[in-house]
Coordinates of N, CA and C and ligand atoms in Angstrom, one line a residue:
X1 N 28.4 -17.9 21.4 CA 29.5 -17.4 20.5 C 29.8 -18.5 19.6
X2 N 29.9 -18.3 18.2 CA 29.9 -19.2 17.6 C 30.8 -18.9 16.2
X3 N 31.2 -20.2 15.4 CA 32.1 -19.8 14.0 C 31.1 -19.4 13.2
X4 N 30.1 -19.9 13.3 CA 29.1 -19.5 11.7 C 28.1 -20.0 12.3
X5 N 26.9 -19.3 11.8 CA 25.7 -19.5 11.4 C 24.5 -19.2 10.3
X6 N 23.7 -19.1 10.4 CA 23.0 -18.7 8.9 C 23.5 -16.9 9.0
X7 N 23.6 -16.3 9.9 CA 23.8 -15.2 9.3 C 25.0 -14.8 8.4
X8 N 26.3 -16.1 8.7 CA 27.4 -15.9 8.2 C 29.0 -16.3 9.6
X9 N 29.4 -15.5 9.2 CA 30.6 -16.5 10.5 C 31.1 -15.3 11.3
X10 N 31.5 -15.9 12.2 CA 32.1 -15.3 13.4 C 30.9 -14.5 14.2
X11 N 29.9 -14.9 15.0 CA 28.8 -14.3 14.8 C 28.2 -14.7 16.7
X12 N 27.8 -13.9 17.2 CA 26.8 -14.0 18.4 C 25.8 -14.7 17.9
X13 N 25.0 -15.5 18.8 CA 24.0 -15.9 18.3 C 23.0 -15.9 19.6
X14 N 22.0 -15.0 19.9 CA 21.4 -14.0 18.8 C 22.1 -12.7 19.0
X15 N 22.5 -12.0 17.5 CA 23.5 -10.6 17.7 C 22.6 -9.6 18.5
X16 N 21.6 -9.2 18.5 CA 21.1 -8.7 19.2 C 19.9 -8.9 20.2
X17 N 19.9 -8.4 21.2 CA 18.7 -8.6 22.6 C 18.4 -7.5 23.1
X18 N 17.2 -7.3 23.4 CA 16.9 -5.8 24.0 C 16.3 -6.6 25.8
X19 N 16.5 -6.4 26.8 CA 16.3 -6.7 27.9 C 16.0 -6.0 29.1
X20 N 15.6 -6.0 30.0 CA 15.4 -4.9 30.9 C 16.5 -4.9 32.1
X21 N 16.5 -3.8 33.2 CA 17.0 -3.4 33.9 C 17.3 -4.6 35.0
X22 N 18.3 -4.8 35.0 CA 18.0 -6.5 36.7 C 18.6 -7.8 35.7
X23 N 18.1 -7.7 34.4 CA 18.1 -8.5 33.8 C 19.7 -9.5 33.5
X24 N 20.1 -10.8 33.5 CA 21.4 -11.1 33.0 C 21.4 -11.8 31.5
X25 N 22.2 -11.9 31.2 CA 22.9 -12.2 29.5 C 24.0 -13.2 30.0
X26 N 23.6 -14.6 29.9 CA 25.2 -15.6 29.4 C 25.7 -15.3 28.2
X27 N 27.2 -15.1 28.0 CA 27.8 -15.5 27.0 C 28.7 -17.1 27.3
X28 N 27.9 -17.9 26.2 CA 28.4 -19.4 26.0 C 29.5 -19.4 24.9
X29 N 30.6 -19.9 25.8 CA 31.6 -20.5 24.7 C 31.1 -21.9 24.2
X30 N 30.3 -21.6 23.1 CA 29.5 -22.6 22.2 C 30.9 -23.4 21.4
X31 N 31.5 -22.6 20.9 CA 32.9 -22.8 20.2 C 34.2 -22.1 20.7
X32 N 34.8 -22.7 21.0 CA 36.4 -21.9 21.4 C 37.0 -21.0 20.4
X33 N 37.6 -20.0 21.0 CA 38.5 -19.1 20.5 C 37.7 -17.6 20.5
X34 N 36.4 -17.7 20.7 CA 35.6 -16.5 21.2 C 35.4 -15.5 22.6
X35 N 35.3 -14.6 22.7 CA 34.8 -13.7 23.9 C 33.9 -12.9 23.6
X36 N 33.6 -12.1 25.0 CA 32.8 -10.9 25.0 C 33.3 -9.7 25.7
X37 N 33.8 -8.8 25.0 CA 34.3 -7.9 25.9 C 33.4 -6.4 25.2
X38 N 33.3 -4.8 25.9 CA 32.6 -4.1 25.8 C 33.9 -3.5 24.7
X39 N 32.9 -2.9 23.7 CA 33.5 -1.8 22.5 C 33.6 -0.4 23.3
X40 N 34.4 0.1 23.2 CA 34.9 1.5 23.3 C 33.9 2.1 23.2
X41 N 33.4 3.3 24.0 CA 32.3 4.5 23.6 C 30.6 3.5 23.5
X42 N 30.9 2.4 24.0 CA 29.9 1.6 23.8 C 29.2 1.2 25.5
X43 N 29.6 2.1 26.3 CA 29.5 1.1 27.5 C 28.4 2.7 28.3
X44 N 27.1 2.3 28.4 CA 26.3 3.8 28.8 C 27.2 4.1 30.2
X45 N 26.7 5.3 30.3 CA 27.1 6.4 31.5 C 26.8 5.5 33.1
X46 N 27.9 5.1 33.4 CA 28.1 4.4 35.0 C 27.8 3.1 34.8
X47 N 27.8 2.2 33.8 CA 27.9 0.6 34.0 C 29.3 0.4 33.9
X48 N 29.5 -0.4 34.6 CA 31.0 -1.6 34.4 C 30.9 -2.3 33.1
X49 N 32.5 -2.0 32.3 CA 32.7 -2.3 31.3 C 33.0 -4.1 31.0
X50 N 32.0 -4.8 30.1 CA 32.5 -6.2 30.1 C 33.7 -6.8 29.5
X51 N 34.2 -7.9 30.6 CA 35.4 -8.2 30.0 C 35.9 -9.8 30.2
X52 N 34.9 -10.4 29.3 CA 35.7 -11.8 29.3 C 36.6 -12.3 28.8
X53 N 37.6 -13.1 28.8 CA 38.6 -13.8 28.4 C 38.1 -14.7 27.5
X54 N 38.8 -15.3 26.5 CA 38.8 -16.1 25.6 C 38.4 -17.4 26.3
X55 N 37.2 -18.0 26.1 CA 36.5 -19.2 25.8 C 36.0 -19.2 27.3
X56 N 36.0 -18.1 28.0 CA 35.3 -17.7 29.3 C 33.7 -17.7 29.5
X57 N 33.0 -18.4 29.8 CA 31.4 -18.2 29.9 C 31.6 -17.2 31.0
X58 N 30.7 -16.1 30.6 CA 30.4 -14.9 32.0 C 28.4 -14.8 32.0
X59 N 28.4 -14.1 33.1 CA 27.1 -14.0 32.9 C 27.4 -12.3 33.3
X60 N 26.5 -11.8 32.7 CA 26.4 -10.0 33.2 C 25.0 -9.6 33.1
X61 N 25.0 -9.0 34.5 CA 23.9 -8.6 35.2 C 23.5 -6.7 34.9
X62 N 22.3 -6.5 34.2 CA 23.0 -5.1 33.5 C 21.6 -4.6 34.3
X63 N 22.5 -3.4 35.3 CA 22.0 -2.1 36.2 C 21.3 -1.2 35.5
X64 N 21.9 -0.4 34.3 CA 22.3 0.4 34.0 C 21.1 0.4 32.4
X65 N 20.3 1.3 31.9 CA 20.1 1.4 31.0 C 20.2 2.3 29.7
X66 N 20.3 1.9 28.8 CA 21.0 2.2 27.7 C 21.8 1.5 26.7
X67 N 22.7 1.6 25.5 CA 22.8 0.8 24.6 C 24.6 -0.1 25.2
X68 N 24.5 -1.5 24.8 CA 25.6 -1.7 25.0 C 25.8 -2.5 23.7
X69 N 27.8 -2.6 23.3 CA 28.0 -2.7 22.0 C 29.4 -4.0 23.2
X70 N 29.2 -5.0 21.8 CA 29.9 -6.1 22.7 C 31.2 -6.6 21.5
X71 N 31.9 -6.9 21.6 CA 32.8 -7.6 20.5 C 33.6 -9.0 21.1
X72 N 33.8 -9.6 20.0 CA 35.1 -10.4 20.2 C 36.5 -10.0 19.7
X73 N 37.1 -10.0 21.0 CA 38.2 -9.8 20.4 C 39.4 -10.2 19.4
X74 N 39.2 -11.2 19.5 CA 40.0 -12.0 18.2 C 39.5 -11.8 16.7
X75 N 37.9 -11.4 16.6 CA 37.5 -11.5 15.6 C 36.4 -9.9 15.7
X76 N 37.2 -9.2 16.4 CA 36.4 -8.1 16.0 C 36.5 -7.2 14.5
X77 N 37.7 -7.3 13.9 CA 37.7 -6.7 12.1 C 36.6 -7.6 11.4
X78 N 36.6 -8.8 11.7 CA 35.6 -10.1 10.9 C 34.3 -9.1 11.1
X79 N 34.0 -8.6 12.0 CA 32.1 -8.2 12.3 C 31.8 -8.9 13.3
X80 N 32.3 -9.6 14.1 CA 31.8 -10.1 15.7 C 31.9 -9.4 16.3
X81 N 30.3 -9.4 16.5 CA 29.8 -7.9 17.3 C 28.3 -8.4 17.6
X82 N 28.3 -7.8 18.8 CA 26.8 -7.7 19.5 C 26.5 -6.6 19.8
X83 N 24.6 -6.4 20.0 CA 24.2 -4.9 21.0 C 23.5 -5.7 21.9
X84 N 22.9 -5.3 23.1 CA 22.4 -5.3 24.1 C 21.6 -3.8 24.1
X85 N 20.3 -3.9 23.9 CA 19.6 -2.3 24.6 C 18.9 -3.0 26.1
X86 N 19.2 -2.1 26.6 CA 18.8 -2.3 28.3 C 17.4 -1.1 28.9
X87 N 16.3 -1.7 29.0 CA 15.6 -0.2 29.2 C 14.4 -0.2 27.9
X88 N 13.5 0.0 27.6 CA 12.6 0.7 26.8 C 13.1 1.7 25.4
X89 N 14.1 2.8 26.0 CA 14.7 3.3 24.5 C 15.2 3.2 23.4
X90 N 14.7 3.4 22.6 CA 15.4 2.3 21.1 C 16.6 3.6 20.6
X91 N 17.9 2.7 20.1 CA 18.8 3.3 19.9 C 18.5 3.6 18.1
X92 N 19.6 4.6 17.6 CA 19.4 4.5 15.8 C 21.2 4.6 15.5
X93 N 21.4 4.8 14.2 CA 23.2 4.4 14.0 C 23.8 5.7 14.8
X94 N 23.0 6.5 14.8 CA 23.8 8.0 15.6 C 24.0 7.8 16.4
X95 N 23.8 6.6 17.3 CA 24.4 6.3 18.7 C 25.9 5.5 18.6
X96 N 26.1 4.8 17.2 CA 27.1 4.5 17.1 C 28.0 5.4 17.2
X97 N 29.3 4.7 17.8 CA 30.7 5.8 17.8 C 31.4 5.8 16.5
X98 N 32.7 6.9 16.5 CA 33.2 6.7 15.1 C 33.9 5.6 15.3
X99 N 34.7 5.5 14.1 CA 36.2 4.9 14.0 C 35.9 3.1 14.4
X100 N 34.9 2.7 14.3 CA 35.1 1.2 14.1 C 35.0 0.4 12.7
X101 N 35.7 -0.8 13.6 CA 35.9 -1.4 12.3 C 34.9 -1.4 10.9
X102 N 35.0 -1.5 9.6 CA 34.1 -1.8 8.6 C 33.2 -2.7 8.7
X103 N 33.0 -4.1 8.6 CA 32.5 -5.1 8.7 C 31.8 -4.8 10.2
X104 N 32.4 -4.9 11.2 CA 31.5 -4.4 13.1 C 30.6 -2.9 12.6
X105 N 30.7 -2.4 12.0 CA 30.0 -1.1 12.1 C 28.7 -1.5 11.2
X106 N 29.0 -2.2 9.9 CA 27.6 -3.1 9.0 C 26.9 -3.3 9.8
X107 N 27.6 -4.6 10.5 CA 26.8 -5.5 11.3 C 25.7 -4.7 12.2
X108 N 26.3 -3.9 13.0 CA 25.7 -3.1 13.9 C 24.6 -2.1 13.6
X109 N 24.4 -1.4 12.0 CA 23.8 -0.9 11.9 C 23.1 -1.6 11.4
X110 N 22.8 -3.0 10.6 CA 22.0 -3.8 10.4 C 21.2 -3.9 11.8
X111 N 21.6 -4.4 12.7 CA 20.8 -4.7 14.1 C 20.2 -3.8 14.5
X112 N 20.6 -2.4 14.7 CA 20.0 -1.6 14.7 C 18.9 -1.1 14.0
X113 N 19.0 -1.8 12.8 CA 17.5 -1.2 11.6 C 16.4 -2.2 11.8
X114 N 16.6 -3.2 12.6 CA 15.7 -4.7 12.8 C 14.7 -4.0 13.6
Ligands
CU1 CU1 35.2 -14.6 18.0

């Protein structure tokens, strides 16, 4: 979790990971004032929603396959935003939900077109 990097600021680094089933994800508080918590409509069918606290390193262990959508909360209008695909299936923007922020929804559909 970080202020800036080449892709610009407020930013996961790397915004997206595609990983398998069993598999865990650290989020490092590289820089303070960051988290990772799960976006709304973002959390597939029967996984536990993530939820770390500001400047909290977690590790999450992901069961469950399918797309996951991650934000910071403090800076989720900025576009701090992660995906996680868990599983073999590749997601496209139609999996996004509505109603998120401007800048998080770019971001996301960018990662998604990678
Ligand atoms: Cu942040």
């Amino acid at each position: 979790m970080l202020n800036r990097n080449a892709n610009g600021s407020m930013v996961y680094d790397p915004p997206y990971l595609n990983v398998q089933v069993g598999d865990s994800v650290s989020f490092l508080a590289t820089r303070p004032g960051h988290n990772a918590v799960s976006i709304d409509g973002m959390v597939p069918h029967g996984a536990t929603p993530i939820n770390g606290k500001l400047n909290e390193e977690i590790t999450v262990t992901f069961e469950v396959e399918g797309l996951y959508g991650i934000k910071c909360t403090p800076h989720y209008a900025m576009g701090m935003v992660m995906l996680i695909e868990v599983g073999e299936q590749k997601a496209s923007a139609d999996d996004l939900p509505q109603g998120l922020p401007k800048r998080a929804e770019e971001r996301l559909q960018a990662y998604l077109e990678r």
